[in-house]
């Protein structure tokens, strides 16, 4: 454990830059696509967002136990399955099967759509729900002040994205979005509980969901390499620059 909060401050800066790239790119999307086209903009956006995400992840892995150890629950019975189950569920929200898989690499022309089925019936902003759940499980497991700061940054960005996402959809779709908003909820299952939505399990049987399940398995397997990745980050030139 490193008794310094410098790495936490760096993490906040990296998360702010990450948020600027992602939310800024989302805000620019309509205008940029008019100028260079949807596929070209997807490439430009990915060229900025993927490296920024890699830096954030690398810094997190290298410094996740920095600062003060606020709690240590790793030996408590039930914590390990709680973390793995919670994390697996978080990925179902973080990467919902509402995307056309071929649009992600721009094989098909990327488009903005309104979705009202599947996981959107549970929450209109599933990625925010998934991020909060991921932060909870990892904060319980790691218990460091660095992790708490990371969670504050990630959750703060996603709460902003909730407002920003609704604003962009309202501008693009107008009354159609207002109808969607009236029949969905941000809080998970609230629209189901109050009768505005009914879940249909068949809507969750999509290829993207299978891909997410496979990804969860791959991430579980890859966790054994976290120490190696963390050490590589600590030995990198970027560590020297930021540290």
C-alpha positions as a Markdown table, in Angstrom:
| # | Residue | x | y | z |
|---|---|---|---|---|
| 1 | Unk | 0.0 | 0.0 | 0.0 |
| 2 | Unk | 1.4 | 3.4 | -1.0 |
| 3 | Unk | 0.8 | 6.1 | 1.6 |
| 4 | Unk | 0.2 | 8.9 | -0.9 |
| 5 | Unk | -2.8 | 10.3 | -2.7 |
| 6 | Unk | -0.9 | 11.5 | -5.8 |
| 7 | Unk | -2.1 | 8.5 | -7.8 |
| 8 | Unk | -5.7 | 9.2 | -6.8 |
| 9 | Unk | -5.4 | 12.8 | -8.1 |
| 10 | Unk | -3.9 | 11.5 | -11.3 |
| 11 | Unk | -6.8 | 9.1 | -11.7 |
| 12 | Unk | -9.3 | 11.9 | -11.3 |
| 13 | Unk | -7.5 | 13.9 | -14.0 |
| 14 | Unk | -7.5 | 10.8 | -16.3 |
| 15 | Unk | -11.2 | 10.2 | -15.7 |
| 16 | Unk | -12.0 | 13.8 | -16.5 |
| 17 | Unk | -10.1 | 13.6 | -19.8 |
| 18 | Unk | -11.8 | 10.3 | -20.5 |
| 19 | Unk | -15.2 | 11.9 | -19.9 |
| 20 | Unk | -14.3 | 14.8 | -22.1 |
| 21 | Unk | -13.4 | 12.5 | -24.9 |
| 22 | Unk | -16.5 | 10.3 | -24.6 |
| 23 | Unk | -19.1 | 12.9 | -23.8 |
| 24 | Unk | -17.5 | 15.4 | -26.0 |
| 25 | Unk | -17.4 | 12.9 | -28.8 |
| 26 | Unk | -21.1 | 12.1 | -28.3 |
| 27 | Unk | -22.0 | 15.8 | -28.4 |
| 28 | Unk | -20.0 | 16.3 | -31.6 |
| 29 | Unk | -21.4 | 13.2 | -33.3 |
| 30 | Unk | -24.3 | 14.8 | -35.3 |
| 31 | Unk | -22.2 | 17.6 | -36.7 |
| 32 | Unk | -19.2 | 15.5 | -37.3 |
| 33 | Unk | -21.2 | 12.8 | -39.2 |
| 34 | Unk | -22.6 | 15.5 | -41.5 |
| 35 | Unk | -19.1 | 16.6 | -42.4 |
| 36 | Unk | -17.1 | 13.3 | -42.6 |
| 37 | Unk | -19.7 | 10.6 | -42.5 |
| 38 | Unk | -20.8 | 8.2 | -39.8 |
| 39 | Unk | -18.2 | 5.5 | -40.5 |
| 40 | Unk | -15.3 | 8.0 | -40.5 |
| 41 | Unk | -16.5 | 9.6 | -37.3 |
| 42 | Unk | -16.7 | 6.2 | -35.6 |
| 43 | Unk | -13.0 | 5.6 | -36.6 |
| 44 | Unk | -12.0 | 9.1 | -35.3 |
| 45 | Unk | -13.9 | 8.6 | -32.1 |
| 46 | Unk | -12.5 | 5.1 | -31.5 |
| 47 | Unk | -9.0 | 6.4 | -32.2 |
| 48 | Unk | -9.4 | 8.8 | -29.2 |
| 49 | Unk | -11.6 | 6.8 | -26.9 |
| 50 | Unk | -9.8 | 3.5 | -26.9 |
| 51 | Unk | -6.3 | 4.8 | -26.0 |
| 52 | Unk | -7.9 | 7.0 | -23.3 |
| 53 | Unk | -9.6 | 3.9 | -21.9 |
| 54 | Unk | -6.4 | 1.9 | -22.0 |
| 55 | Unk | -4.5 | 4.5 | -20.0 |
| 56 | Unk | -7.3 | 4.7 | -17.4 |
| 57 | Unk | -7.5 | 0.9 | -17.0 |
| 58 | Unk | -3.7 | 0.6 | -16.9 |
| 59 | Unk | -3.4 | 3.3 | -14.2 |
| 60 | Unk | -6.2 | 1.7 | -12.2 |
| 61 | Unk | -4.6 | -1.8 | -12.3 |
| 62 | Unk | -1.2 | -0.4 | -11.2 |
| 63 | Unk | -2.5 | 1.7 | -8.3 |
| 64 | Unk | -5.8 | 0.1 | -7.2 |
| 65 | Unk | -4.5 | -0.4 | -3.6 |
| 66 | Unk | -2.8 | 3.0 | -3.3 |
| 67 | Unk | -3.7 | 5.4 | -0.5 |
| 68 | Unk | -5.3 | 4.3 | 2.7 |
| 69 | Unk | -6.8 | 0.8 | 3.2 |
| 70 | Unk | -10.3 | 1.8 | 4.5 |
| 71 | Unk | -11.5 | -1.8 | 4.9 |
| 72 | Unk | -10.4 | -5.3 | 4.1 |
| 73 | Unk | -13.3 | -7.8 | 3.5 |
| 74 | Unk | -11.4 | -10.2 | 1.2 |
| 75 | Unk | -11.4 | -12.9 | 3.8 |
| 76 | Unk | -15.1 | -12.6 | 4.7 |
| 77 | Unk | -17.2 | -15.6 | 3.7 |
| 78 | Unk | -19.4 | -14.8 | 0.7 |
| 79 | Unk | -17.5 | -11.7 | -0.5 |
| 80 | Unk | -15.9 | -13.5 | -3.5 |
| 81 | Unk | -19.2 | -14.9 | -5.0 |
| 82 | Unk | -20.8 | -11.5 | -4.2 |
| 83 | Unk | -18.1 | -9.8 | -6.2 |
| 84 | Unk | -18.2 | -12.2 | -9.2 |
| 85 | Unk | -22.0 | -12.3 | -9.4 |
| 86 | Unk | -22.3 | -8.6 | -9.0 |
| 87 | Unk | -19.6 | -7.9 | -11.6 |
| 88 | Unk | -21.1 | -10.4 | -14.1 |
| 89 | Unk | -24.5 | -8.6 | -13.7 |
| 90 | Unk | -22.9 | -5.2 | -14.1 |
| 91 | Unk | -21.5 | -6.2 | -17.5 |
| 92 | Unk | -25.0 | -7.2 | -18.7 |
| 93 | Unk | -25.9 | -3.5 | -17.9 |
| 94 | Unk | -22.6 | -2.0 | -19.0 |
| 95 | Unk | -22.7 | -3.6 | -22.5 |
| 96 | Unk | -26.4 | -4.1 | -23.1 |
| 97 | Unk | -27.6 | -6.0 | -26.2 |
| 98 | Unk | -29.2 | -2.9 | -27.6 |
| 99 | Unk | -26.4 | -2.3 | -30.1 |
| 100 | Unk | -26.0 | -3.6 | -33.6 |
| 101 | Unk | -22.8 | -5.5 | -33.3 |
| 102 | Unk | -21.7 | -4.7 | -36.8 |
| 103 | Unk | -22.0 | -1.0 | -36.2 |
| 104 | Unk | -19.4 | -1.0 | -33.4 |
| 105 | Unk | -16.5 | -1.5 | -35.9 |
| 106 | Unk | -18.4 | 0.5 | -38.5 |
| 107 | Unk | -18.9 | -2.5 | -40.8 |
| 108 | Unk | -22.5 | -1.2 | -41.0 |
| 109 | Unk | -23.2 | 2.5 | -40.9 |
| 110 | Unk | -23.5 | 3.5 | -37.2 |
| 111 | Unk | -26.8 | 5.0 | -36.4 |
| 112 | Unk | -28.5 | 6.5 | -33.3 |
| 113 | Unk | -31.7 | 4.8 | -32.4 |
| 114 | Unk | -34.4 | 4.8 | -29.7 |
| 115 | Unk | -34.6 | 1.5 | -28.0 |
| 116 | Unk | -37.6 | 0.5 | -25.8 |
| 117 | Unk | -37.2 | -3.2 | -25.4 |
| 118 | Unk | -34.9 | -5.6 | -23.6 |
| 119 | Unk | -32.8 | -4.1 | -20.8 |
| 120 | Unk | -34.2 | -0.7 | -21.5 |
| 121 | Unk | -37.4 | -1.9 | -19.9 |
| 122 | Unk | -35.3 | -2.3 | -16.7 |
| 123 | Unk | -33.5 | 1.0 | -17.0 |
| 124 | Unk | -33.3 | 3.7 | -19.7 |
| 125 | Unk | -29.6 | 4.1 | -18.8 |
| 126 | Unk | -28.3 | 0.6 | -18.2 |
| 127 | Unk | -24.6 | 1.7 | -18.6 |
| 128 | Unk | -24.9 | 4.0 | -15.6 |
| 129 | Unk | -26.5 | 1.1 | -13.6 |
| 130 | Unk | -23.8 | -1.3 | -14.6 |
| 131 | Unk | -21.0 | 1.2 | -13.7 |
| 132 | Unk | -22.5 | 1.8 | -10.2 |
| 133 | Unk | -22.8 | -1.9 | -9.6 |
| 134 | Unk | -19.2 | -2.5 | -10.9 |
| 135 | Unk | -17.9 | 0.2 | -8.6 |
| 136 | Unk | -19.8 | -1.2 | -5.6 |
| 137 | Unk | -18.4 | -4.8 | -6.0 |
| 138 | Unk | -14.8 | -3.6 | -6.6 |
| 139 | Unk | -14.9 | -1.1 | -3.8 |
| 140 | Unk | -16.1 | -3.8 | -1.4 |
| 141 | Unk | -13.2 | -6.1 | -2.6 |
| 142 | Unk | -10.4 | -3.5 | -2.8 |
| 143 | Unk | -11.3 | -1.1 | 0.0 |
| 144 | Unk | -8.6 | 1.5 | -0.7 |
| 145 | Unk | -9.0 | 5.3 | -0.8 |
| 146 | Unk | -7.8 | 5.2 | -4.4 |
| 147 | Unk | -10.7 | 2.9 | -5.3 |
| 148 | Unk | -13.2 | 5.2 | -3.6 |
| 149 | Unk | -11.8 | 8.2 | -5.6 |
| 150 | Unk | -12.0 | 6.1 | -8.8 |
| 151 | Unk | -15.7 | 5.2 | -8.0 |
| 152 | Unk | -16.5 | 8.8 | -7.4 |
| 153 | Unk | -15.0 | 9.8 | -10.8 |
| 154 | Unk | -16.7 | 6.9 | -12.7 |
| 155 | Unk | -20.1 | 7.3 | -11.2 |
| 156 | Unk | -19.9 | 11.1 | -11.6 |
| 157 | Unk | -19.2 | 10.7 | -15.3 |
| 158 | Unk | -22.1 | 8.3 | -15.8 |
| 159 | Unk | -24.5 | 10.4 | -13.9 |
| 160 | Unk | -23.6 | 13.3 | -16.1 |
| 161 | Unk | -24.0 | 11.0 | -19.1 |
| 162 | Unk | -27.6 | 10.2 | -18.0 |
| 163 | Unk | -28.5 | 13.9 | -18.3 |
| 164 | Unk | -26.4 | 14.4 | -21.4 |
| 165 | Unk | -27.8 | 11.3 | -23.1 |
| 166 | Unk | -31.4 | 12.3 | -22.5 |
| 167 | Unk | -30.7 | 15.8 | -23.7 |
| 168 | Unk | -29.1 | 14.5 | -27.0 |
| 169 | Unk | -32.0 | 12.1 | -27.6 |
| 170 | Unk | -34.5 | 14.8 | -26.9 |
| 171 | Unk | -32.9 | 17.1 | -29.5 |
| 172 | Unk | -32.7 | 14.3 | -32.1 |
| 173 | Unk | -36.0 | 12.6 | -31.6 |
| 174 | Unk | -38.3 | 15.1 | -29.9 |
| 175 | Unk | -41.7 | 13.8 | -29.0 |
| 176 | Unk | -40.7 | 10.2 | -29.7 |
| 177 | Unk | -38.1 | 10.4 | -26.9 |
| 178 | Unk | -40.5 | 12.1 | -24.5 |
| 179 | Unk | -42.8 | 9.1 | -25.0 |
| 180 | Unk | -40.0 | 6.7 | -24.3 |
| 181 | Unk | -39.0 | 8.7 | -21.2 |
| 182 | Unk | -42.5 | 8.6 | -19.9 |
| 183 | Unk | -42.6 | 4.9 | -20.2 |
| 184 | Unk | -39.2 | 4.0 | -18.8 |
| 185 | Unk | -37.1 | 4.8 | -15.8 |
| 186 | Unk | -33.6 | 5.5 | -14.8 |
| 187 | Unk | -33.8 | 3.6 | -11.5 |
| 188 | Unk | -33.7 | -0.1 | -12.3 |
| 189 | Unk | -37.1 | -1.9 | -12.4 |
| 190 | Unk | -39.0 | 1.2 | -11.3 |
| 191 | Unk | -41.0 | 1.3 | -14.5 |
| 192 | Unk | -41.7 | -2.4 | -14.2 |
| 193 | Unk | -42.9 | -2.1 | -10.6 |
| 194 | Unk | -45.2 | 0.8 | -11.3 |
| 195 | Unk | -46.7 | -0.9 | -14.3 |
| 196 | Unk | -45.3 | 1.2 | -17.2 |
| 197 | Unk | -43.2 | -1.8 | -18.4 |
| 198 | Unk | -43.5 | -5.5 | -18.6 |
| 199 | Unk | -40.4 | -7.7 | -19.1 |
| 200 | Unk | -40.3 | -10.2 | -21.9 |
| 201 | Unk | -37.5 | -12.7 | -21.5 |
| 202 | Unk | -37.4 | -13.4 | -25.2 |
| 203 | Unk | -36.0 | -9.9 | -25.8 |
| 204 | Unk | -32.9 | -10.9 | -23.9 |
| 205 | Unk | -32.0 | -13.8 | -26.2 |
| 206 | Unk | -29.8 | -11.9 | -28.6 |
| 207 | Unk | -26.3 | -12.7 | -29.9 |
| 208 | Unk | -24.8 | -9.7 | -28.1 |
| 209 | Unk | -25.9 | -11.1 | -24.8 |
| 210 | Unk | -24.1 | -14.4 | -25.6 |
| 211 | Unk | -21.0 | -12.3 | -26.4 |
| 212 | Unk | -21.2 | -10.5 | -23.1 |
| 213 | Unk | -21.4 | -13.8 | -21.3 |
| 214 | Unk | -18.4 | -15.0 | -23.1 |
| 215 | Unk | -16.6 | -11.8 | -22.3 |
| 216 | Unk | -17.4 | -12.2 | -18.6 |
| 217 | Unk | -15.7 | -15.6 | -18.7 |
| 218 | Unk | -12.7 | -14.2 | -20.5 |
| 219 | Unk | -12.4 | -11.4 | -18.0 |
| 220 | Unk | -12.6 | -13.9 | -15.2 |
| 221 | Unk | -9.8 | -16.0 | -16.8 |
| 222 | Unk | -7.7 | -12.9 | -17.5 |
| 223 | Unk | -7.7 | -11.7 | -13.8 |
| 224 | Unk | -4.8 | -14.0 | -13.2 |
| 225 | Unk | -2.7 | -11.6 | -15.4 |
| 226 | Unk | -3.6 | -8.4 | -13.5 |
| 227 | Unk | -0.3 | -8.4 | -11.5 |
| 228 | Unk | 1.6 | -8.7 | -14.8 |
| 229 | Unk | -0.4 | -5.9 | -16.4 |
| 230 | Unk | 0.0 | -3.7 | -13.3 |
| 231 | Unk | 3.8 | -4.3 | -13.2 |
| 232 | Unk | 4.0 | -3.5 | -16.9 |
| 233 | Unk | 2.2 | -0.2 | -16.3 |
| 234 | Unk | 4.5 | 0.7 | -13.3 |
| 235 | Unk | 7.5 | 0.0 | -15.5 |
| 236 | Unk | 6.2 | 2.0 | -18.5 |
| 237 | Unk | 7.3 | 5.5 | -19.6 |
| 238 | Unk | 3.7 | 6.7 | -19.0 |
| 239 | Unk | 4.1 | 5.8 | -15.3 |
| 240 | Unk | 7.2 | 7.9 | -15.1 |
| 241 | Unk | 5.4 | 10.8 | -16.9 |
| 242 | Unk | 2.3 | 10.7 | -14.7 |
| 243 | Unk | 4.0 | 9.6 | -11.4 |
